[in-house]
Coordinates of C-alpha atoms and ligand atoms in Angstrom, one line a residue:
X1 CA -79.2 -68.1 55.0
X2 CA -80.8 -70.3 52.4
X3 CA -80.1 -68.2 49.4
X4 CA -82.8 -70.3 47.0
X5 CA -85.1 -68.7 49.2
X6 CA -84.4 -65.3 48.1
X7 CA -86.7 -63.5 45.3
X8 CA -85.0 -63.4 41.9
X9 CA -86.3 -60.6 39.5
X10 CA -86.5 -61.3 35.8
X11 CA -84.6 -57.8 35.8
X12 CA -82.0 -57.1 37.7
X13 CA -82.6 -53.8 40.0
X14 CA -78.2 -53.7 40.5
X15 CA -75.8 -51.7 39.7
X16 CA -73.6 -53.1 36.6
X17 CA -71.2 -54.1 39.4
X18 CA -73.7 -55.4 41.5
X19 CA -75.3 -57.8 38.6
X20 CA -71.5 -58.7 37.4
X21 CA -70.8 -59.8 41.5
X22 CA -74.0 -61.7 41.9
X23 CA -73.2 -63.8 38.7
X24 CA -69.0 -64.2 40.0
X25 CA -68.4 -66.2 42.8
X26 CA -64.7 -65.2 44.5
X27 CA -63.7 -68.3 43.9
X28 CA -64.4 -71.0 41.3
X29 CA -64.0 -74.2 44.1
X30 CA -66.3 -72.7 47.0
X31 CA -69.1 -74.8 46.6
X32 CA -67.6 -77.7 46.2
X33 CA -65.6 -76.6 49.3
X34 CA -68.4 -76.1 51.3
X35 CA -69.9 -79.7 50.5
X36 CA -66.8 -81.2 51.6
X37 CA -66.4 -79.6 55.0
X38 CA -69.9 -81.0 55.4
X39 CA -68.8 -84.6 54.9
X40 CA -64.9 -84.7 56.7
X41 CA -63.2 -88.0 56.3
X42 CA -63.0 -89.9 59.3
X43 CA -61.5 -93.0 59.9
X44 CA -64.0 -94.9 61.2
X45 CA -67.3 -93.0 60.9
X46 CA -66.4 -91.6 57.6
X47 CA -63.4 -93.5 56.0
X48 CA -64.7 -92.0 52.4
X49 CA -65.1 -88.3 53.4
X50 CA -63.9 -85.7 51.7
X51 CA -60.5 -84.2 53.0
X52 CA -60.3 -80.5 51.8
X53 CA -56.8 -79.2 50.5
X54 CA -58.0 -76.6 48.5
X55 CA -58.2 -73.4 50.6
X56 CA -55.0 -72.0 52.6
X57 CA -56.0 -72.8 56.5
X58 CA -53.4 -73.4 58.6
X59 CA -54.7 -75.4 61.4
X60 CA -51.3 -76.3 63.0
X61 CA -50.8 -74.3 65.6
X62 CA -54.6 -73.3 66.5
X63 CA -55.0 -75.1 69.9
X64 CA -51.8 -73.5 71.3
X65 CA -53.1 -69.6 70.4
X66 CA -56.6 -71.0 71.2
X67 CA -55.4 -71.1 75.2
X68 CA -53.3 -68.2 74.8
X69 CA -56.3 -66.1 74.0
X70 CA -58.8 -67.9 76.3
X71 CA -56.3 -66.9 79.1
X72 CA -56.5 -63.3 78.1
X73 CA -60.6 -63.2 78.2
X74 CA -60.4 -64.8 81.9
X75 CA -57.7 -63.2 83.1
X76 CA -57.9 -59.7 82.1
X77 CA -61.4 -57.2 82.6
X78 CA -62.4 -55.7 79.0
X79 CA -61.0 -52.1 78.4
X80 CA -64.0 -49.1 78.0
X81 CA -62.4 -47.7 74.8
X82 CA -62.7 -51.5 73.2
X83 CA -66.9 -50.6 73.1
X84 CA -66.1 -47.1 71.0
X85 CA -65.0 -46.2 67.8
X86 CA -61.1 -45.7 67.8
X87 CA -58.7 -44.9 65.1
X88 CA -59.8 -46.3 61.7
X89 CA -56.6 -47.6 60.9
X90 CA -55.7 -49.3 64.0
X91 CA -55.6 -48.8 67.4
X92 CA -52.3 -47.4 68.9
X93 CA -51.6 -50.1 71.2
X94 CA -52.4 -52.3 68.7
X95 CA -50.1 -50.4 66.0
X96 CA -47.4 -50.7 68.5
X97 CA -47.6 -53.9 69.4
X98 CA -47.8 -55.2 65.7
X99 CA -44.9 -53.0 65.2
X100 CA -42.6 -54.6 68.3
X101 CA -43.7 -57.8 66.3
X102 CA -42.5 -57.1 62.6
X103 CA -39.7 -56.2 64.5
X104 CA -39.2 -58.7 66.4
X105 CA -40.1 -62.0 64.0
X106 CA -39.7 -60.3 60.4
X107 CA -37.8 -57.0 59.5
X108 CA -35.0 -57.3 62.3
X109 CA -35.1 -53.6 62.0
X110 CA -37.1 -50.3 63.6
X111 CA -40.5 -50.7 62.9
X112 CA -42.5 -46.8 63.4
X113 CA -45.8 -47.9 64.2
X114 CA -47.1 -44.9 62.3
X115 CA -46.2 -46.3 59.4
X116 CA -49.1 -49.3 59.5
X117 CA -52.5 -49.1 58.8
X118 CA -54.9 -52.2 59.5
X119 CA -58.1 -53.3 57.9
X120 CA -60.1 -56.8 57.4
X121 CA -58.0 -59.0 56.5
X122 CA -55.3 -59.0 53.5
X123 CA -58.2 -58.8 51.3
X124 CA -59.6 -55.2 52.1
X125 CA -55.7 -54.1 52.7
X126 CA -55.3 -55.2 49.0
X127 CA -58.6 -54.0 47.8
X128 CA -58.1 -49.9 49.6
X129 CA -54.7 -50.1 48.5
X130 CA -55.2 -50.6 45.2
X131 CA -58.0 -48.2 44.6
X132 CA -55.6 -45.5 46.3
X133 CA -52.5 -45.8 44.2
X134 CA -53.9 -47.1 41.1
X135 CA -57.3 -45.6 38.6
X136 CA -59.7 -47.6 37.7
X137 CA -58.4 -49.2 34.4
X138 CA -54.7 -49.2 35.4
X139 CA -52.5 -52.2 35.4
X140 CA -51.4 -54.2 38.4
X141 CA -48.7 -56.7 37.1
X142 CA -48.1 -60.2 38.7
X143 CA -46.1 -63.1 38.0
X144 CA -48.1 -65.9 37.1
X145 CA -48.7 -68.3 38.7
X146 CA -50.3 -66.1 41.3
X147 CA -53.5 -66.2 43.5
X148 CA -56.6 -66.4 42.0
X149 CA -58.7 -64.0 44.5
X150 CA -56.5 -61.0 43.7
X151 CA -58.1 -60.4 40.8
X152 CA -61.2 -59.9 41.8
X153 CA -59.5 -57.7 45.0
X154 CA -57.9 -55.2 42.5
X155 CA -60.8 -55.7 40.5
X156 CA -64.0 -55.5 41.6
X157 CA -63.9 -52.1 43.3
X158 CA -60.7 -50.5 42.3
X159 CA -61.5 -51.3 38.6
X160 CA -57.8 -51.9 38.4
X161 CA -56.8 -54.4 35.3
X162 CA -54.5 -57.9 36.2
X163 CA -51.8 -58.6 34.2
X164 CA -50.7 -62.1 34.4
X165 CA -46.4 -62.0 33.9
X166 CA -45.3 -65.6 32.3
X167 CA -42.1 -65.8 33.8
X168 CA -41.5 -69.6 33.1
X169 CA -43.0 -72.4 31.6
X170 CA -42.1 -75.5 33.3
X171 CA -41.5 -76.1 36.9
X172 CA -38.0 -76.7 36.4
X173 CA -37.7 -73.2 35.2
X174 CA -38.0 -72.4 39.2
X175 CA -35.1 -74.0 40.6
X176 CA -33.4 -71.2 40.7
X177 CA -35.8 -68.9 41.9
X178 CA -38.9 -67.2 40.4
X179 CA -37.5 -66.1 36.9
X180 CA -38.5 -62.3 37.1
X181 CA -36.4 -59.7 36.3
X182 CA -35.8 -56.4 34.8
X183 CA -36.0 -57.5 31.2
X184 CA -39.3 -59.3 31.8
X185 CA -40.7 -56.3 33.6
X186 CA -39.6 -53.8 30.4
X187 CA -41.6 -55.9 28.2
X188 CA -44.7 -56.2 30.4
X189 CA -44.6 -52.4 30.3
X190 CA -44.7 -51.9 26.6
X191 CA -46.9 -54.3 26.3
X192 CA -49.4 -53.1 28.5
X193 CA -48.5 -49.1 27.2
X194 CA -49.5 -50.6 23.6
X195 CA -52.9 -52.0 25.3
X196 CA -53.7 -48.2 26.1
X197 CA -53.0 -49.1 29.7
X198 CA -50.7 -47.9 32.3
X199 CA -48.3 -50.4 34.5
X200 CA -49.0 -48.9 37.9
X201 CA -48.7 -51.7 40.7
X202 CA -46.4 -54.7 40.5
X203 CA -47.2 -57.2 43.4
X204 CA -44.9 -60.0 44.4
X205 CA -45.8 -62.5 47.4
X206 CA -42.8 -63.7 49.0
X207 CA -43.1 -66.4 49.5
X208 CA -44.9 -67.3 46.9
X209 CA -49.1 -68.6 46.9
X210 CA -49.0 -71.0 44.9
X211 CA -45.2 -72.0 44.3
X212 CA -43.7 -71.8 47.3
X213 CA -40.8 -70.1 45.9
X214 CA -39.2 -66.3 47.2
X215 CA -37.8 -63.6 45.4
X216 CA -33.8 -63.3 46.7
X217 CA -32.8 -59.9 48.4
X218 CA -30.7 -59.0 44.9
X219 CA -34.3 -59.5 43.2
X220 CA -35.6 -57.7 45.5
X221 CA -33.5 -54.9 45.2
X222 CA -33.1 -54.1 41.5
X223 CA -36.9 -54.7 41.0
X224 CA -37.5 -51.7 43.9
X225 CA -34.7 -50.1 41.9
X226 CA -36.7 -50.3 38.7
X227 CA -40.0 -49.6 39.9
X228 CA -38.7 -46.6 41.5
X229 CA -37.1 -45.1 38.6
X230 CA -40.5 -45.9 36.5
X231 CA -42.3 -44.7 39.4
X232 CA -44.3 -48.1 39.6
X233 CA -45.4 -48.7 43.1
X234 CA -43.9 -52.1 44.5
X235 CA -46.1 -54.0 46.4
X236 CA -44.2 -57.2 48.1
X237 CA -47.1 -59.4 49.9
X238 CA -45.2 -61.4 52.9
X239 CA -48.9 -62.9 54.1
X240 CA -46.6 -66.2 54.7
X241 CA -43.8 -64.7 55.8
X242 CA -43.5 -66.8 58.7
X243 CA -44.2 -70.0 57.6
X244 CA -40.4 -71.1 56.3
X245 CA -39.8 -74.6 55.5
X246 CA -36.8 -75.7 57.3
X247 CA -34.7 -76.1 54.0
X248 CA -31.5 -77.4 56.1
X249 CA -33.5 -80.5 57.4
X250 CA -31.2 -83.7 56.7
X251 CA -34.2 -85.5 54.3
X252 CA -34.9 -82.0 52.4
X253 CA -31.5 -80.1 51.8
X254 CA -30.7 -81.7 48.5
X255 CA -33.7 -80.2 46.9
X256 CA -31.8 -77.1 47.2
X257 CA -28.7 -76.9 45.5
X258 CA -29.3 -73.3 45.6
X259 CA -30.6 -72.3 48.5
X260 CA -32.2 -68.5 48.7
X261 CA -32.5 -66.7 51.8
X262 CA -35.5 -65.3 52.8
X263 CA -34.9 -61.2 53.6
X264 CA -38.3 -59.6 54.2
X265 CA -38.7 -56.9 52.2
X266 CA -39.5 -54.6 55.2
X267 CA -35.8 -54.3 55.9
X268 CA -35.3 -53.5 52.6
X269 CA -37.5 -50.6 52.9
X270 CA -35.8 -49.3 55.7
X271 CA -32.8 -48.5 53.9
X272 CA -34.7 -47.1 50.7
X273 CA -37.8 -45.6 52.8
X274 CA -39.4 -44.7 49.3
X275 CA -42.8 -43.7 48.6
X276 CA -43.5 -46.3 45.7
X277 CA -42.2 -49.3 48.4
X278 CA -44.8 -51.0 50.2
X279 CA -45.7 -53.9 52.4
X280 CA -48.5 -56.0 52.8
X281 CA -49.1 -58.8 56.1
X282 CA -51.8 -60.6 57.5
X283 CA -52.5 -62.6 60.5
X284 CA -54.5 -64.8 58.5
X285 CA -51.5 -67.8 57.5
X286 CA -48.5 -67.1 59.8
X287 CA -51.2 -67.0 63.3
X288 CA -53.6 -68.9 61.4
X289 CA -56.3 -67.0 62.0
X290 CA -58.3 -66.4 59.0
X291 CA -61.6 -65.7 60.5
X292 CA -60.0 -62.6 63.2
X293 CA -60.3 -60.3 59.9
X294 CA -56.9 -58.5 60.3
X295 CA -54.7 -57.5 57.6
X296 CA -52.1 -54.4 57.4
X297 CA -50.1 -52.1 55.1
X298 CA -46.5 -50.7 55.9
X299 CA -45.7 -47.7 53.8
X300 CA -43.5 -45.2 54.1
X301 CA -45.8 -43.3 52.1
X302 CA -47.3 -41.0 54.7
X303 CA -49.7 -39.5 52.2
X304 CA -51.3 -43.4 51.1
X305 CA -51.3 -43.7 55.0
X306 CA -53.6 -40.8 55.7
X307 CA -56.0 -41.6 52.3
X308 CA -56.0 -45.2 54.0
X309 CA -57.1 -44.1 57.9
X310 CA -59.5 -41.3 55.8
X311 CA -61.3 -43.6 53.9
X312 CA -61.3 -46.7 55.5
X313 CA -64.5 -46.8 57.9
X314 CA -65.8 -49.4 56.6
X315 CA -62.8 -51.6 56.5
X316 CA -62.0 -51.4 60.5
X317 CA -61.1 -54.0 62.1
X318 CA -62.9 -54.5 65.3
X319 CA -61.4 -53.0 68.8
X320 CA -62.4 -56.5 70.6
X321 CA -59.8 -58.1 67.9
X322 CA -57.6 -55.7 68.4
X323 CA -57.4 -56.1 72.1
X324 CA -57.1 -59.4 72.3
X325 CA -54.2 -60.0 69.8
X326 CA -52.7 -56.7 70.9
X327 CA -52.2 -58.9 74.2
X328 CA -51.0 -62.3 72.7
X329 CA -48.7 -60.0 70.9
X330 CA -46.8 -58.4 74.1
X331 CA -46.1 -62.0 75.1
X332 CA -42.9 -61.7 73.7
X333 CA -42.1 -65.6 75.4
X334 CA -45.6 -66.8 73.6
X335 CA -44.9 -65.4 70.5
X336 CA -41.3 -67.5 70.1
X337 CA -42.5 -70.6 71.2
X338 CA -45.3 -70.5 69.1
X339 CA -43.6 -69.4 65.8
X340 CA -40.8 -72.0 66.7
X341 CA -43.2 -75.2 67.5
X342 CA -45.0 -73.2 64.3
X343 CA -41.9 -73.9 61.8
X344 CA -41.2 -77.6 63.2
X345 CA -45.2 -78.5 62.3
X346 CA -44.6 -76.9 58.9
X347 CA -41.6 -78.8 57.9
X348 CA -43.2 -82.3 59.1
X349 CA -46.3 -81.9 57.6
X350 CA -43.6 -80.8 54.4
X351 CA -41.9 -83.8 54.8
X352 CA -44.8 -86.2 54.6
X353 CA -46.4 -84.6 51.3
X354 CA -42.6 -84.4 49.9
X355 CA -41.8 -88.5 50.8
X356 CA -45.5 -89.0 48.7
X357 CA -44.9 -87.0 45.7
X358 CA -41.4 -87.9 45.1
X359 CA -43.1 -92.3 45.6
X360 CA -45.6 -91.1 43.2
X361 CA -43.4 -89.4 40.3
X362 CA -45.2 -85.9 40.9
X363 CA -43.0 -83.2 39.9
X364 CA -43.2 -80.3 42.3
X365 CA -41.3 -77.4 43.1
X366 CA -39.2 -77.8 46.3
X367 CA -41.2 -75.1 48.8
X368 CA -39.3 -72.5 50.7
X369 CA -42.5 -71.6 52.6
X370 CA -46.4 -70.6 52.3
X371 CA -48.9 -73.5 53.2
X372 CA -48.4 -75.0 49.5
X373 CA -46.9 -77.7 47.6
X374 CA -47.4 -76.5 43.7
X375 CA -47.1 -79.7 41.3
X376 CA -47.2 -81.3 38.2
X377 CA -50.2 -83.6 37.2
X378 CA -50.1 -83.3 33.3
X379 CA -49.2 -87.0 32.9
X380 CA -52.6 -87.4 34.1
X381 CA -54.9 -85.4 31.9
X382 CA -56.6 -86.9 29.1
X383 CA -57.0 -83.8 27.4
X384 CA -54.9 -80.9 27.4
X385 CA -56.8 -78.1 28.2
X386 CA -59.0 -76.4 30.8
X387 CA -61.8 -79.3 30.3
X388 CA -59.1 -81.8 31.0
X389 CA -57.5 -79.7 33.7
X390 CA -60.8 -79.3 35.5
X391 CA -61.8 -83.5 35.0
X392 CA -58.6 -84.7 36.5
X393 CA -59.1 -82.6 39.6
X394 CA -62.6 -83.6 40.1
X395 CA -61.5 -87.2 39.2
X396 CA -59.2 -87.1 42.1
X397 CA -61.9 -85.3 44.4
X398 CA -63.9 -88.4 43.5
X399 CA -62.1 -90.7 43.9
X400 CA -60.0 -90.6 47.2
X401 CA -62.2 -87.3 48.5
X402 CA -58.4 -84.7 48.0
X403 CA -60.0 -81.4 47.2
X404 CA -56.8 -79.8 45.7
X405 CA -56.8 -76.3 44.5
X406 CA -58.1 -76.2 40.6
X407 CA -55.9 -74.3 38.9
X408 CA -58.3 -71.9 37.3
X409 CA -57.4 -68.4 37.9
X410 CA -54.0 -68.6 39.0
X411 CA -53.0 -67.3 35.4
X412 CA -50.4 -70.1 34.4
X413 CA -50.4 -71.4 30.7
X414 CA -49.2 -74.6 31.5
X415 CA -52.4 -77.4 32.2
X416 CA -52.7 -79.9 35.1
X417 CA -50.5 -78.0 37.9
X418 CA -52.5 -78.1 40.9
X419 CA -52.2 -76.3 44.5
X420 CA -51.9 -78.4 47.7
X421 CA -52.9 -77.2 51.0
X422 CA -50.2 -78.9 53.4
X423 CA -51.4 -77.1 56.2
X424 CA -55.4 -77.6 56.7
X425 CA -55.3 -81.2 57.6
X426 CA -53.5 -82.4 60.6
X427 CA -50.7 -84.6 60.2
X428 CA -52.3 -88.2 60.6
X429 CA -55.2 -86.9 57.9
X430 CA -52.7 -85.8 56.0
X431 CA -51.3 -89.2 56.0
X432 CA -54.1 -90.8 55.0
X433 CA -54.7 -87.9 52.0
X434 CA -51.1 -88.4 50.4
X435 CA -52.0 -92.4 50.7
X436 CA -55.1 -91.9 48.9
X437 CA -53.8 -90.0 46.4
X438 CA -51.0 -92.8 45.5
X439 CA -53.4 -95.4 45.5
X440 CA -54.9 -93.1 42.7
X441 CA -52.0 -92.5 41.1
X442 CA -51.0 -96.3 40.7
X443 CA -54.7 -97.3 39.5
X444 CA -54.1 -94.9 36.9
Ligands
PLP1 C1 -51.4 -64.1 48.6 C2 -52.6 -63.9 49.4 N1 -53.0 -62.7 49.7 C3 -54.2 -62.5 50.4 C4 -54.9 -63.5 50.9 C5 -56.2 -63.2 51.7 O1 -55.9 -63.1 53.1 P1 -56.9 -62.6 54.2 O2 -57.5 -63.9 54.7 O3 -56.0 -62.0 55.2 O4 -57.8 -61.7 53.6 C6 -54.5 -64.8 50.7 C7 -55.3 -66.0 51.2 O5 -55.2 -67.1 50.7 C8 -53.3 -65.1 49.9 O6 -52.9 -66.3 49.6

């Protein structure tokens, strides 16, 4: 839809929300994002196109679910119950077999499939689930950098407050792990009590959008210890759960001295099984499968459960979806060849971006897994600033066509750290990117 074509009153006829969201795109780079999947680079037709890096596809493994589910739709006759309404929270054969799955590829531990509820995508599962555990004007801590979109997701609807947590500085700070702990999370407290504001959500993502990094199992632990005895509900977001870098490849291993293992916190929460624990996946990043809509929640809270299936009509996923994945996911055989053939892509298309940055003299932050590389342009900017943040990255869009991720909303104080996408080009584009991007850096 042409939206120029649409009336515009001199006075608005919205809600206060509704004139706020007209005037707030959900993201600052979507434009600029949509002119550049309009002109793809291409190395003879299009040798200048644009090659987007800025928004977390993962286009690695698509052709191999792609036949998977084309089998299903030829093979097997649609179900009746897929054309009626079913279970707003998820279908039971869908809850079971997403539970066999966390089981299986995540938790290593009983997974009670009453214990999930599903709706459109991680969005709407953090959206619902903030508006039920926190009041509008509550505080949902995060540590910065974080994802830009969640504030709008807490925001927007649940009215729920972000509270950007500097734990570090420089990207060095990292190296042994995301700096948070218990100290940090006392002071964030008080200072959001003195603000006339209550700390009622923390939400980690593990690992990490945009660092790459993940919180270790002792981290894990005391920070569910602490939340639980400020009764703070713990929210650990695992949407990249599966997509570990291979940190014991030959060419990578000494860019961890320290390695962490990642533990999901879903086992964790087996052993506590407390109501202020929770869990939050999609199928978006792991399965890349962004556009499919399905996100879930795993709580042992049975009463955040029922206000979820109660009042989320409007957030179903649809029963065709449901189907269809519920059968890729009793292919037990499928499912482990893809996530292994998954892992391998990941770590290659790692390597490549990796060899680049460390020719170029980027700092970066060794990734343990997500779809990002999070690194240091600063020597670049003219100006330190936002201004000079957002010129450099539009510098670089112009010049060699690398849409990276601005770094606008992602709540970091330091300038010129920007987001790469490893995972939405595939690996020969992403050759040619990284190339681009050094020929930059050397005219600079
Ligand atoms: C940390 C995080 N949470 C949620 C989302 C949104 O996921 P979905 O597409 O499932 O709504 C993203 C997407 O980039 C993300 O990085």
């Amino acid at each position: 839809m042409n939206s120029k074509k649409i009336a515009k009153m001199s006075q608005s006829s919205l809600s206060q929300k509704g004139q706020t969201a007209s005037e707030s795109p959900a993201r600052v780079d979507m434009e600029i994002y949509f002119e550049a999947l309009d002109n793809p680079y291409h190395p003879t037709d299009n040798p200048k196109g644009a090659l987007p890096m800025n928004v977390a596809e993962n286009h690695l493994c698509w052709e191999m679910l792609r036949d998977r589910i084309q089998q299903v739709t030829r093979e097997h006759e649609i179900p009746d119950w897929v054309a009626s309404y079913g279970d707003p929270a998820g279908i039971p054969r869908f809850r079971e077999a997403t539970a066999s799955f966390l089981e299986n590829h995540l938790f290593g531990t009983h997974v009670n499939p009453d214990s999930l509820a599903f709706s459109v995508g991680a969005t709407s599962v953090i959206e619902m689930t903030s508006f039920l555990l926190a009041d509008p004007s509550d505080t949902a801590v995060i540590p910065a950098p974080s994802y830009p979109v969640y504030t709008g997701d807490i925001g927007v609807i649940p009215g729920v407050i972000r509270y950007d947590l500097q734990t570090h500085e420089e990207l060095e700070e990292l190296k042994n792990g995301i700096p948070i702990n218990t100290q940090k999370l006392e002071q964030a407290k008080k200072d959001i009590e003195a603000k006339g504001s209550r700390f009622k959500i923390l939400i980690l993502t593990s690992p990490d959008n945009p660092t790459g990094g993940i919180y270790s199992e002792k981290q894990l632990r005391e920070t569910a210890d602490w939340c639980i005895a400020n009764q703070i509900h713990l929210i650990v977001n695992e949407i990249y759960g599966l997509s570990l870098i291979d940190i014991s490849h030959p060419e990578i291993k000494e860019d961890y001295p320290n390695p962490i293992e990642f533990v999901s916190f879903g086992k964790i929460m087996s052993e506590y099984q407390n109501p202020y624990l929770h869990f939050w996946y999609s199928f978006s990043k792991d399965f890349g499968v962004s556009g499919f809509r399905i996100g879930l929640l795993h709580s042992f809270n049975e009463e955040l459960i029922q206000a979820y299936r109660n009042a989320g009509l409007s957030h179903s996923i649809s029963n065709y979806t449901q189907w269809v994945m519920s059968e890729v996911l009793e292919d037990k055989a499928f499912l482990e060849q893809f996530f292994s053939t998954y892992r391998e892509r990941l770590t290659e298309s790692y390597l490549i971006v990796r060899k680049s940055l460390k020719r170029m003299n980027i700092p970066f932050n060794p990734s343990f897994g997500s779809l990002f590389v999070w690194m240091d342009w600063s020597k670049f900017l003219s100006e330190e600033s936002a201004e000079g943040e957002e010129k450099l990255w539009m510098e670089i869009y112009q010049q060699t066509g690398v849409l990276l991720t601005p770094t606008n909303g992602f709540g970091h104080k330091k300038k010129g750290l920007y987001r790469m996408v490893i995972t939405s080009l595939n690996q020969s584009k992403l050759q040619v990117a990284m190339d681009k991007l050094e020929d930059f850096t050397k005219k600079k």
